[in-house]
Short mmCIF file of C-alpha atoms (C1' of nucleotides) in Angstrom, two decimals:
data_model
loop_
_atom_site.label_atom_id
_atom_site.label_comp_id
_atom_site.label_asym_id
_atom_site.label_seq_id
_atom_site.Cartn_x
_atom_site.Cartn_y
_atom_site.Cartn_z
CA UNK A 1 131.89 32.89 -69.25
CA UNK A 2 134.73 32.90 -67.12
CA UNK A 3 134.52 37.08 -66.30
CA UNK A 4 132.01 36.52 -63.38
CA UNK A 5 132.76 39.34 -60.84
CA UNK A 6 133.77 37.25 -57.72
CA UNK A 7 132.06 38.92 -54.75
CA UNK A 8 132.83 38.37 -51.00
CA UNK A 9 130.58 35.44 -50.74
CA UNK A 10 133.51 33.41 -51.55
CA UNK A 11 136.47 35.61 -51.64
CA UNK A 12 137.98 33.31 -49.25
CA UNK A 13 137.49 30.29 -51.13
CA UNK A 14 139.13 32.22 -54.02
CA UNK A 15 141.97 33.28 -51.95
CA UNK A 16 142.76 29.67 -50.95
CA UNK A 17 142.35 28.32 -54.42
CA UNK A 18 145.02 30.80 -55.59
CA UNK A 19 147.29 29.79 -52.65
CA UNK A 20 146.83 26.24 -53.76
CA UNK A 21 144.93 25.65 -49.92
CA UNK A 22 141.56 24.27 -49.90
CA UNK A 23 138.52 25.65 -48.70
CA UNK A 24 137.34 23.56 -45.20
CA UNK A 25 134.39 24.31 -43.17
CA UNK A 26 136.73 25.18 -40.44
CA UNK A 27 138.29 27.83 -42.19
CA UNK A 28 134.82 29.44 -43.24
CA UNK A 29 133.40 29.58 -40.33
CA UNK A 30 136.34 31.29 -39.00
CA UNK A 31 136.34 33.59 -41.38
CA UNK A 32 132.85 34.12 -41.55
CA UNK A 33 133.60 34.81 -37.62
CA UNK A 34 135.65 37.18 -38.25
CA UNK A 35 133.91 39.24 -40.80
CA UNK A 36 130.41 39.48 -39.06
CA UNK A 37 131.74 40.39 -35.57
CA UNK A 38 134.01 42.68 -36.54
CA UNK A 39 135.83 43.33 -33.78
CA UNK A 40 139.59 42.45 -32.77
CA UNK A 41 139.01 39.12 -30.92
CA UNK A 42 141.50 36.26 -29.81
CA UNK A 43 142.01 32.91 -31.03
CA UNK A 44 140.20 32.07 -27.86
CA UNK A 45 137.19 33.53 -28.46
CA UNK A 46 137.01 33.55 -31.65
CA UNK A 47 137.26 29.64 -30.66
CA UNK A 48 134.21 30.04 -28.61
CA UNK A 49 132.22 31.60 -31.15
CA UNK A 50 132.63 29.13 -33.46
CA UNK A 51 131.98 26.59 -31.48
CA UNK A 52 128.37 28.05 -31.90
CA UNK A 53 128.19 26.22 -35.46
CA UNK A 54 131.30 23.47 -35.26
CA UNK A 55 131.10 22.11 -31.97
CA UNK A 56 133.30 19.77 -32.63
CA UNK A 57 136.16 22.29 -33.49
CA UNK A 58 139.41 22.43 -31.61
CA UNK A 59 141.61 24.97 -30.45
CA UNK A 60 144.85 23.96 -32.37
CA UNK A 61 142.14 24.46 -35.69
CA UNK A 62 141.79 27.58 -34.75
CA UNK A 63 145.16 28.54 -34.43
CA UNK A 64 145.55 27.24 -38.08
CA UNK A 65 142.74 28.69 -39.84
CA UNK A 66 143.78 32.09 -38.48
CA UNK A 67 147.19 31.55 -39.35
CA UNK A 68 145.89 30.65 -42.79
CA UNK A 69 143.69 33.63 -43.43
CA UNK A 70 146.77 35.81 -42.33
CA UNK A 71 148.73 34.46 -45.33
CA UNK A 72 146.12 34.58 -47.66
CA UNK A 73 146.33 38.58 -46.71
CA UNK A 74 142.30 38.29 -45.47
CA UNK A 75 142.88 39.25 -42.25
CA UNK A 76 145.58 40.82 -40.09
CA UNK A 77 147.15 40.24 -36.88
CA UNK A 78 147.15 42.56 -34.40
CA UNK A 79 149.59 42.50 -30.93
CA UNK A 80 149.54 44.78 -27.90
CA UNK A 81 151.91 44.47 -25.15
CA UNK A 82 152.49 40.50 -24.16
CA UNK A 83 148.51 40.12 -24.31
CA UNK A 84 146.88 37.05 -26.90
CA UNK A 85 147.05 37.76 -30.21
CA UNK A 86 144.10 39.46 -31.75
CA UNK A 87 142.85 39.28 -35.38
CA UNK A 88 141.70 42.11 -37.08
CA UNK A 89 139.57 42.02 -40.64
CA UNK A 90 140.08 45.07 -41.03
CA UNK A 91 142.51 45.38 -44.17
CA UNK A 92 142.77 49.45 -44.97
CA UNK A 93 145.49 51.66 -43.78
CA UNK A 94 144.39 52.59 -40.11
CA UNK A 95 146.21 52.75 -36.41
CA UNK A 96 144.76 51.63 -33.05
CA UNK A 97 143.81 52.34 -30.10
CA UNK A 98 143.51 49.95 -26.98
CA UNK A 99 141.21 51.23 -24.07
CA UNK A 100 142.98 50.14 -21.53
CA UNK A 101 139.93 50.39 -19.00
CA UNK A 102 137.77 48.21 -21.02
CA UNK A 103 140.82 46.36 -23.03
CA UNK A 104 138.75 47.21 -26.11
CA UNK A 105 140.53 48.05 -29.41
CA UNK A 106 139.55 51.04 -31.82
CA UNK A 107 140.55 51.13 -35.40
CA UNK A 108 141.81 54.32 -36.49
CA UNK A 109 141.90 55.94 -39.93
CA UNK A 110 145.14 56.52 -41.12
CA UNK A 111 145.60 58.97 -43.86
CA UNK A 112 147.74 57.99 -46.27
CA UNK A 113 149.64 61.40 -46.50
CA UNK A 114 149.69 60.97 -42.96
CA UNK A 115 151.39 57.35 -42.96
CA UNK A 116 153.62 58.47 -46.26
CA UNK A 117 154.79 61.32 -43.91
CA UNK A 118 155.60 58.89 -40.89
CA UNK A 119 157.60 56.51 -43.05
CA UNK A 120 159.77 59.00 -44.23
CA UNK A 121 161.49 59.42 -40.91
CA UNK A 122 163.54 56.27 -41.82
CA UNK A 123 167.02 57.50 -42.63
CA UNK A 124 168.53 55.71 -45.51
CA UNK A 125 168.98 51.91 -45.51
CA UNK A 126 165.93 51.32 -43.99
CA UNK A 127 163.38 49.37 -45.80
CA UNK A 128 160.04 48.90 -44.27
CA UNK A 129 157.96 46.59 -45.31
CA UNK A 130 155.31 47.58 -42.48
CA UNK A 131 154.52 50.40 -40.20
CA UNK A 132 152.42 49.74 -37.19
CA UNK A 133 150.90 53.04 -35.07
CA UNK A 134 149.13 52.33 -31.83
CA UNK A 135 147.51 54.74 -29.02
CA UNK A 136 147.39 53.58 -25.62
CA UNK A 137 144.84 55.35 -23.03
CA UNK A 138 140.73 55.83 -22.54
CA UNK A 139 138.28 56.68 -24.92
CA UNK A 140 134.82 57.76 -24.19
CA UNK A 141 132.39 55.17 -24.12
CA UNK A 142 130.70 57.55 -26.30
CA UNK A 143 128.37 57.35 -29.31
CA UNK B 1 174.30 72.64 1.52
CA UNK B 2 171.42 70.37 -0.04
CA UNK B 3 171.22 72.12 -3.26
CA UNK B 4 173.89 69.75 -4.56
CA UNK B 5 173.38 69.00 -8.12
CA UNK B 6 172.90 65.36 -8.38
CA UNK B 7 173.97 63.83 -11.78
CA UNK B 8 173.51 60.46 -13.12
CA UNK B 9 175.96 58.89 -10.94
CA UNK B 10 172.72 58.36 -8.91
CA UNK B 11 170.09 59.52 -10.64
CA UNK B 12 169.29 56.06 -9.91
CA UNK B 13 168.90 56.30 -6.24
CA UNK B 14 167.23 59.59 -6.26
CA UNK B 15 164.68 58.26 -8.32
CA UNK B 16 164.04 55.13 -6.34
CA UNK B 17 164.28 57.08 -3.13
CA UNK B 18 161.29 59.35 -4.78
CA UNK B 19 159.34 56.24 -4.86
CA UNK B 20 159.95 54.93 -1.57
CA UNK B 21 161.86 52.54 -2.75
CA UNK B 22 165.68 51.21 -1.32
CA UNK B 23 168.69 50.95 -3.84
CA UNK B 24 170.01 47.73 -4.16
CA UNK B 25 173.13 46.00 -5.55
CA UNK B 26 170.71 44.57 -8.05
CA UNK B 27 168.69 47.35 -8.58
CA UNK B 28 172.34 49.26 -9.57
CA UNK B 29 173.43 46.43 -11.42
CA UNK B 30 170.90 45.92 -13.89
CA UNK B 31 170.50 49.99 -14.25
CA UNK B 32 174.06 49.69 -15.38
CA UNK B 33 173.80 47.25 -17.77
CA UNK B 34 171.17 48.68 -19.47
CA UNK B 35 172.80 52.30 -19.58
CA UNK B 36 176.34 50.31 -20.50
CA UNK B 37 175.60 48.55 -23.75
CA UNK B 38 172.27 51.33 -24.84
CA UNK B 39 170.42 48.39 -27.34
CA UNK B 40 167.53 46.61 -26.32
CA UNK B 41 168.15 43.16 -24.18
CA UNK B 42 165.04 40.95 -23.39
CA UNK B 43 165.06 39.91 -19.82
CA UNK B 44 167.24 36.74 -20.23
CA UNK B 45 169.71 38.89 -22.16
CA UNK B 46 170.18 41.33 -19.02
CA UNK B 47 170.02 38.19 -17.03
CA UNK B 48 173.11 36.74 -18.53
CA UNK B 49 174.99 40.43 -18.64
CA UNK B 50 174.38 40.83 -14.90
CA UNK B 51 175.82 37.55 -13.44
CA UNK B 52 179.13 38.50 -14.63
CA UNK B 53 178.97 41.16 -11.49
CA UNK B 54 176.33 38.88 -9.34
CA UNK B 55 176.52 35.51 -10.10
CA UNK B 56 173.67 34.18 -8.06
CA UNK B 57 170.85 36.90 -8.90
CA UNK B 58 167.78 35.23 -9.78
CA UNK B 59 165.74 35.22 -13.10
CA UNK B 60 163.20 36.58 -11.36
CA UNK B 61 165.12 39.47 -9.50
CA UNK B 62 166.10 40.41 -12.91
CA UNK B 63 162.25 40.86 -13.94
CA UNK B 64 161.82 42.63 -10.50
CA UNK B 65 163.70 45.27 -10.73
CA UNK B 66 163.19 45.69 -14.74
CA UNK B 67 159.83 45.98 -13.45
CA UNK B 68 160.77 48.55 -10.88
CA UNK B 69 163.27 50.76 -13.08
CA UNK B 70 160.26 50.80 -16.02
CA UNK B 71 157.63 51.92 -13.09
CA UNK B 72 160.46 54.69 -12.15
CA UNK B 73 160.61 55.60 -15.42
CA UNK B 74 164.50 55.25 -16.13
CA UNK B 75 163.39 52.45 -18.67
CA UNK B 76 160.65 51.55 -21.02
CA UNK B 77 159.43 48.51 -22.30
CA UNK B 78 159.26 47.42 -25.83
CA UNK B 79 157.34 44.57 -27.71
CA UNK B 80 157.66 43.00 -30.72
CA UNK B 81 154.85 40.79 -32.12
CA UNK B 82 154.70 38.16 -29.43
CA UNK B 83 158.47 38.04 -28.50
CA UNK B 84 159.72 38.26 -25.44
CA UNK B 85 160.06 42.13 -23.71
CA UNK B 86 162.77 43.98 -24.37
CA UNK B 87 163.80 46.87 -22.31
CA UNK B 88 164.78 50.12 -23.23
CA UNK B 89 166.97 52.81 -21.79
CA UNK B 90 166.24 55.41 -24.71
CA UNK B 91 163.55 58.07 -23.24
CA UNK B 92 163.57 60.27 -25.67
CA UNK B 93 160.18 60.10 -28.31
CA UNK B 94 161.31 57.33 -30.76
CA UNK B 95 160.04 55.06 -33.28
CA UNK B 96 161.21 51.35 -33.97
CA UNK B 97 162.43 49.37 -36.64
CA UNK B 98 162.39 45.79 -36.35
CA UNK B 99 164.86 44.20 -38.83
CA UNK B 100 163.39 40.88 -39.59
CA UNK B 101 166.56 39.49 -40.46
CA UNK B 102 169.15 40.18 -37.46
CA UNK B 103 166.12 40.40 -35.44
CA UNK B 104 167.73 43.64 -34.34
CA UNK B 105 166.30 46.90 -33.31
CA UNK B 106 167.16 50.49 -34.43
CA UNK B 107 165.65 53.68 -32.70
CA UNK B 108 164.28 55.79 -34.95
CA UNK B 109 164.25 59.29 -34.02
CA UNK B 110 160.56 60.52 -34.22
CA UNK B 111 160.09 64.44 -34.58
CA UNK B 112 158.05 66.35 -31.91
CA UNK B 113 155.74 67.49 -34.54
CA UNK B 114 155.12 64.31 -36.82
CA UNK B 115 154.41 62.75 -33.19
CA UNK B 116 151.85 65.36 -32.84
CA UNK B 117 150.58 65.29 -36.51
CA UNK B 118 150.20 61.31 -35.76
CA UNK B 119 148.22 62.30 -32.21
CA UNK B 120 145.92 64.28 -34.08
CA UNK B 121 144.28 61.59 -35.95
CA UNK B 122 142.14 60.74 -33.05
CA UNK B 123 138.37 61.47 -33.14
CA UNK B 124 137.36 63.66 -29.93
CA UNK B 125 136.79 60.93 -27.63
CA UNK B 126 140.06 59.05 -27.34
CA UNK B 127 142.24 60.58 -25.03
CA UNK B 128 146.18 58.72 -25.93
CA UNK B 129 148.53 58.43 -22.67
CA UNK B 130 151.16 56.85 -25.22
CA UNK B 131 151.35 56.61 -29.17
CA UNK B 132 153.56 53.93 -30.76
CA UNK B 133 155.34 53.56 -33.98
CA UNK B 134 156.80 50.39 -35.06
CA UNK B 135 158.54 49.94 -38.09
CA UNK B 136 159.51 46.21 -39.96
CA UNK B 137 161.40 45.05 -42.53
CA UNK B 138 165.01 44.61 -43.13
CA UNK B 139 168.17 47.61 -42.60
CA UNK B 140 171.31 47.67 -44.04
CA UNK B 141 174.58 46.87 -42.11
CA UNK B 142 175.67 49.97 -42.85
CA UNK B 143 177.50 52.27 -41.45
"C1'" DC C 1 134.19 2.91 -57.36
"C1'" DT C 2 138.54 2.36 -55.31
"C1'" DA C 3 143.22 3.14 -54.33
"C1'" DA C 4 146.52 6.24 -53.28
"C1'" DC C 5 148.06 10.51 -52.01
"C1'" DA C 6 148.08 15.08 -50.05
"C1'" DA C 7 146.04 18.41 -47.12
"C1'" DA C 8 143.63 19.45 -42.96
"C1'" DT C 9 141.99 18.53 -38.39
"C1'" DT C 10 142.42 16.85 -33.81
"C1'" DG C 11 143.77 16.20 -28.75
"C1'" DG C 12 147.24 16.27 -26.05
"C1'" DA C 13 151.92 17.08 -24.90
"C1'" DA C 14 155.51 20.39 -25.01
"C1'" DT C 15 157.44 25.12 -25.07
"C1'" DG C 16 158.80 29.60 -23.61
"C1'" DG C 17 158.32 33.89 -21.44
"C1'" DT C 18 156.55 35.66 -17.46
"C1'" DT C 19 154.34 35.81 -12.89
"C1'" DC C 20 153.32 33.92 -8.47
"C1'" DT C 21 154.35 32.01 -3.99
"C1'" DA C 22 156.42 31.02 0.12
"C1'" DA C 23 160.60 31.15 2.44
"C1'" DG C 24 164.71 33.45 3.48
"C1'" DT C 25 167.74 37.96 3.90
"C1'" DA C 26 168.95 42.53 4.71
"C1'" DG C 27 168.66 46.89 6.56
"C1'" DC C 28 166.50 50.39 9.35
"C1'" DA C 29 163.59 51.92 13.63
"C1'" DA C 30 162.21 51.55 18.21
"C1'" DT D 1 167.49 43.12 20.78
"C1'" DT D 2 162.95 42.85 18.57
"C1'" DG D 3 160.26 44.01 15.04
"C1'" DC D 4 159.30 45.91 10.56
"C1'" DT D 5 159.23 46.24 5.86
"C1'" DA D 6 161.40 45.85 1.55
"C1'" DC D 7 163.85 42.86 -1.30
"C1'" DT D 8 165.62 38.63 -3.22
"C1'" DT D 9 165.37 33.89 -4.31
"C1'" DA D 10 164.16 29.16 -6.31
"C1'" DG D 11 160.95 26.79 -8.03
"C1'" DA D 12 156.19 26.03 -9.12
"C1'" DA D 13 152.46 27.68 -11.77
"C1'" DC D 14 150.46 30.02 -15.75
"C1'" DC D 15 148.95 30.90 -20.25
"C1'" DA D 16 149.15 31.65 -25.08
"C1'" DT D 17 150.91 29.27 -28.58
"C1'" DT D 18 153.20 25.57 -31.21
"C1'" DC D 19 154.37 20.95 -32.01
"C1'" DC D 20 153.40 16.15 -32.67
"C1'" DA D 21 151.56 11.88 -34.16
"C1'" DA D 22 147.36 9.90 -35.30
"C1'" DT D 23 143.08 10.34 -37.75
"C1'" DT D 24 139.96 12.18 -41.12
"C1'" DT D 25 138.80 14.37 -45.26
"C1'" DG D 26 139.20 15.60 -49.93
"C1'" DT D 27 141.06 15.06 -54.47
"C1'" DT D 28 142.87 12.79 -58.22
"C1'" DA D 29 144.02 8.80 -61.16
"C1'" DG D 30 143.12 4.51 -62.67
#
DNA sequence: CTAACAAATTGGAATGGTTCTAAGTAGCAA
DNA sequence: TTGCTACTTAGAACCATTCCAATTTGTTAG
């Protein structure tokens, strides 16, 4: 019965197998990082977090995994101003906005009309393959 | 008579005179370039444009008084991914594309409304001092 | 089970853009 | 002049990231 509906508990695995990669512990802890915390962290801390279950782990790993995960289209990569990388599993449409106070980052629904509407200010002979929207300022520490 | 009108010949020194701050054969020099040739150099790229009038400015003048003209507001700054910062004499509300292939970039002109239609998206709470809109993929030669 | 191969991980060195630092210069003010 | 303060300079330092060469691990074939 090969129809089994493949949930999340190994849609990385499955993602890796397609890509011809192989599934490591490194690379699902990482992801497993990634997805419970789901916040916009760097490569350093998601390093440090990690490190919680595979001490043994280096940085360069790290780096890898998350480069991997970005290919396999599980996660994204986010980049404001010249600051570390951050990686965001957060895969739907949406915009962001970086506190700059705190240096925390917001994900923002973006309505598809909205980015449709946005992406038709390209004048002909421009092809975009991605459109990026990002706010800048403070949000309330709020609810 | 101090009512002269004073036009961009030294809109320059006005504005660093605002500030506090002196005019300086660097300062005018690197303003110049950028107004000159209107795309969008990284630092090295003015670097090398500006030693053809001052051969012995420093690297690090150059990122000085980038720095300076951006805080003056004559400039902004632009980043792409993690490459290096490219400065911008456009101040009118733009977008970006990013062609992937020349690594070149095109200002997209960016409607007062759609800029305001994008602003709107924010939950009460987030107050946005900038809003950003990058575009990638790949542009025709064209005309 | 073992050999052989390919893929992945590792630590450390290297890179590249940017910032820092300390010393020197320049221009204005008393 | 002396003294300030702003500015410039060269080179060192920094930091995120990538590269490298050497293991280690996993997979496949015999």
């Amino acid at each position: 019965m090969p129809s089994v509906i493949m949930n999340p508990p190994d849609a990385l695995a499955q993602r890796l197998a397609d890509s011809g990669l192989r599934s490591t512990p490194q690379r699902e802890f990482i992801y497993g990082v990634l997805m419970k915390k789901r916040d916009h962290p760097t490569a350093d801390e998601v390093y440090a977090r990690v490190r919680a279950d595979l001490p043994s782990i280096s940085l360069a790993t790290v780096y890898n995994c998350l480069e991997t995960l970005v290919q396999c289209g599980l996660i994204r990569v986010v980049n404001f101003e010249r600051g570390p990388t951050r990686y965001c599993p957060n895969l739907s449409p949406h915009a962001h906005f970086h506190d700059e106070q705190s240096g925390t980052i917001h994900d923002i629904d973006l309505p598809a009309d909205l980015l449709e509407k946005v992406a038709s200010i390209l004048p002909p002979g421009f092809d975009a393959k991605s459109v990026e929207v990002t706010f800048r300022g403070k949000s309330q520490p709020a609810a």
